XYZ file of C-alpha atoms in Angstrom:
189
model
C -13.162 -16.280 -8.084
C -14.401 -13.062 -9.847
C -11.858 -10.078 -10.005
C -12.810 -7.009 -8.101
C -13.022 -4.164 -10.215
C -12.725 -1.583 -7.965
C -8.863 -2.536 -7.417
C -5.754 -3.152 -8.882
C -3.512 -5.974 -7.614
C 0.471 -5.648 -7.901
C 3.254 -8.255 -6.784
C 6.945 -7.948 -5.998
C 6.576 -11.796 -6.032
C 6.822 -12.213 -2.212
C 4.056 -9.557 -1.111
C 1.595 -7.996 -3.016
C 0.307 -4.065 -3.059
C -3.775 -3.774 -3.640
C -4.294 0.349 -5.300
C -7.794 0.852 -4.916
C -9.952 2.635 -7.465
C -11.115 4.704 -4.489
C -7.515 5.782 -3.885
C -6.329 3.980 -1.107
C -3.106 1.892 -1.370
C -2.786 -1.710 0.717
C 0.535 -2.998 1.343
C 0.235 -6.907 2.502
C 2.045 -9.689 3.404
C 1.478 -13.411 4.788
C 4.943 -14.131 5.714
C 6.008 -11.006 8.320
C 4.741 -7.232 9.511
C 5.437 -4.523 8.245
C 7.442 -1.215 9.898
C 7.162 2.065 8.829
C 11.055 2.830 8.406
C 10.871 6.389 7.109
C 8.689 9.242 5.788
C 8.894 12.026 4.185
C 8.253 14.890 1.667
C 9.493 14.592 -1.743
C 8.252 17.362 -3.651
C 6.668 20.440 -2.282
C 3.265 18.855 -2.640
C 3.889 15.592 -2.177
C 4.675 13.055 0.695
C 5.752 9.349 0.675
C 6.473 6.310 3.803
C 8.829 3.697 3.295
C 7.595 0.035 4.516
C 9.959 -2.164 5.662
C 9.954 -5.865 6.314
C 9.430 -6.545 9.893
C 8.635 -8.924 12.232
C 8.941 -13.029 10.623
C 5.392 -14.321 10.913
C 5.134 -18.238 11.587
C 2.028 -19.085 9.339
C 1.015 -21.418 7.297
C 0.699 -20.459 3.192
C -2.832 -18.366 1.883
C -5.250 -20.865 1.223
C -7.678 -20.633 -1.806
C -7.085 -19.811 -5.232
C -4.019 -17.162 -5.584
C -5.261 -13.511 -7.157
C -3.235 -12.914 -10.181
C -1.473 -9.460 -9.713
C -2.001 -7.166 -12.788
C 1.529 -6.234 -12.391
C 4.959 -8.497 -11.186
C 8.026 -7.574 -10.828
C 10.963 -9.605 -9.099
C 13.160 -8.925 -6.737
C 17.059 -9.488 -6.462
C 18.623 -9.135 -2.613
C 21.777 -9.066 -3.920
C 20.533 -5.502 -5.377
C 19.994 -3.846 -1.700
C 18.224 -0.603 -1.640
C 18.213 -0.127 -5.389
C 14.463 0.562 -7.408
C 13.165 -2.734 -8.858
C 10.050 -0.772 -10.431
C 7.600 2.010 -9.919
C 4.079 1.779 -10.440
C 1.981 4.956 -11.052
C -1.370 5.841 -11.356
C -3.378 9.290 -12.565
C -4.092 10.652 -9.297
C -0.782 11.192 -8.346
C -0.174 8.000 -6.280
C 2.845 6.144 -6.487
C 4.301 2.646 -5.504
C 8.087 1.620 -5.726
C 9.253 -1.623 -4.710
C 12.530 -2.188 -3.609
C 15.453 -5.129 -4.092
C 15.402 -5.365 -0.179
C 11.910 -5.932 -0.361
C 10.831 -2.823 1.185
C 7.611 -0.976 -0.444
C 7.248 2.976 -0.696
C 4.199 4.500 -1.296
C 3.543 7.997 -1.965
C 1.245 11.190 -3.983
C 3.427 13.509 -6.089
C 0.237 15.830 -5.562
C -1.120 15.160 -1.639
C -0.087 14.538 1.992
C -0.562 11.085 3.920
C -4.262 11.065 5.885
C -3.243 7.689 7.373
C -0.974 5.026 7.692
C -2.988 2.133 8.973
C -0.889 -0.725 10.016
C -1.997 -3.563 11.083
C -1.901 -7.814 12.065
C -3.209 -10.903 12.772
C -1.778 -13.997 13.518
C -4.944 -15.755 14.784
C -7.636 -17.597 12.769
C -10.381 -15.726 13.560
C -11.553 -14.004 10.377
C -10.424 -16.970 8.194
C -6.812 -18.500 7.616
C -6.260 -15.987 4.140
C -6.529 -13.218 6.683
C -3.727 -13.360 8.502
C -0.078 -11.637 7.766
C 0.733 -7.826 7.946
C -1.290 -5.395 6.202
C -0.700 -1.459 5.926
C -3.383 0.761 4.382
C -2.731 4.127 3.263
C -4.777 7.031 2.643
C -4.200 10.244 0.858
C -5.567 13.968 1.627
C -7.069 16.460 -0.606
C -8.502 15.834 -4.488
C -5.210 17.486 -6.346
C -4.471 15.904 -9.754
C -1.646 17.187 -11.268
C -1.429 16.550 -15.408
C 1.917 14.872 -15.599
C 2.053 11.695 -14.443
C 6.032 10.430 -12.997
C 7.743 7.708 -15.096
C 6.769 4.006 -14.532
C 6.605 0.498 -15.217
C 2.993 0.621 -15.066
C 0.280 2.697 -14.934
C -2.896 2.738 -13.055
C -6.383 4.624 -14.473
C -7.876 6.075 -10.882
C -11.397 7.758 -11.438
C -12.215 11.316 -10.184
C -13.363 11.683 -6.629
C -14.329 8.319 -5.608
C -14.837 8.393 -1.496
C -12.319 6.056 0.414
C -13.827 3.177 2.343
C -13.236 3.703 6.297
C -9.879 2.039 7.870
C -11.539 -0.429 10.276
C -10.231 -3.702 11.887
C -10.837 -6.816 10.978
C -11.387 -9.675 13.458
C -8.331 -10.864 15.128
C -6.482 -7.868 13.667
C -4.198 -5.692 15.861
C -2.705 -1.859 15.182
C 0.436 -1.613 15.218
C 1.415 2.481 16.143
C 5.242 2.380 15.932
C 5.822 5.117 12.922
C 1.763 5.944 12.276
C 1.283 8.793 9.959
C -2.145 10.858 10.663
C -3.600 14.231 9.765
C -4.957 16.593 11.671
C -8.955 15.196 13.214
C -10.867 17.617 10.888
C -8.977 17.148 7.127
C -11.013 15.144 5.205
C -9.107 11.640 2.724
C -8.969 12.194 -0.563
C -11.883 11.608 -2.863
């Protein structure tokens, strides 16, 4: 299977986090859902939501050939709430993963447009399809010059349009938590 180079796959060896040369982030799982479990504003500029693991999905393993994630780290329960790594990337975007397994994402630089959560437990759109997925979408086209510290950097290309949020067959929104911006602010690009 040929890579996609319009993304950037990372793993916290359970779930897996796609950052999207376009500037999206997708947060996905086969195993459960996903519940937004806080939000917030970190720096003046910037804004972040904390994913949590949520509902246990009964489904069998992703069939065909796994994607190798660019970046792994492991997690340790035993470790709770503490920071197993951060991922950055030049736009200001940021993903931490957590011991507990949750996943924050966040802009040091822009607001949330959109937290699009959604699932499927069906097989309509293919057996790979199904599991929790969240996709999240920035505001503005701020890039700030200083990047925060990580375990890994990813190289995100000026103003690049992000794709529309749409649903998939057999997918479902979840709304507990959503995050949206005003109608008229345009996503970043």
């Amino acid at each position: 299977m040929a890579s996609n180079p319009k993304r950037v796959v990372l793993s916290n060896g359970i779930d897996w986090v796609t950052v999207f040369l376009d500037g999206r982030v997708k947060v996905a799982s086969r195993s459960h859902l996903w519940d937004v479990v806080d939000s917030g504003r970190h720096t003046a500029m910037g804004q972040y939501v904390t994913l949590g693991v949520g509902r246990d999905l009964d489904l069998e393993p992703r069939s065909g050939a796994p994607t190798v994630p660019a970046f792994e780290t492991r997690l340790d329960q035993e470790l709770g709430d503490t920071l197993a790594a951060t991922v950055a990337a030049t736009n200001g975007t940021f993903v931490e993963f957590v011991h507990d397994g949750s996943i924050r994402v966040g802009n040091d630089n822009r607001d949330i447009a959109e937290t699009f959560n959604t699932g499927r437990e069906s097989l309509e759109g293919g057996p790979s399809g199904r599991g929790g997925t969240v996709m999240i979408t920035f505001l503005g086209t701020y890039r700030s010059a200083r990047v925060r510290e990580h375990d890994f950097l990813v190289d995100i290309p000026d103003k690049e349009r992000p794709a529309a949020n749409r649903l998939l067959p057999g997918e479902f929104v979840i709304k507990e938590g959503k995050i949206a911006a005003p109608r008229n602010t345009p996503a970043s690009w």
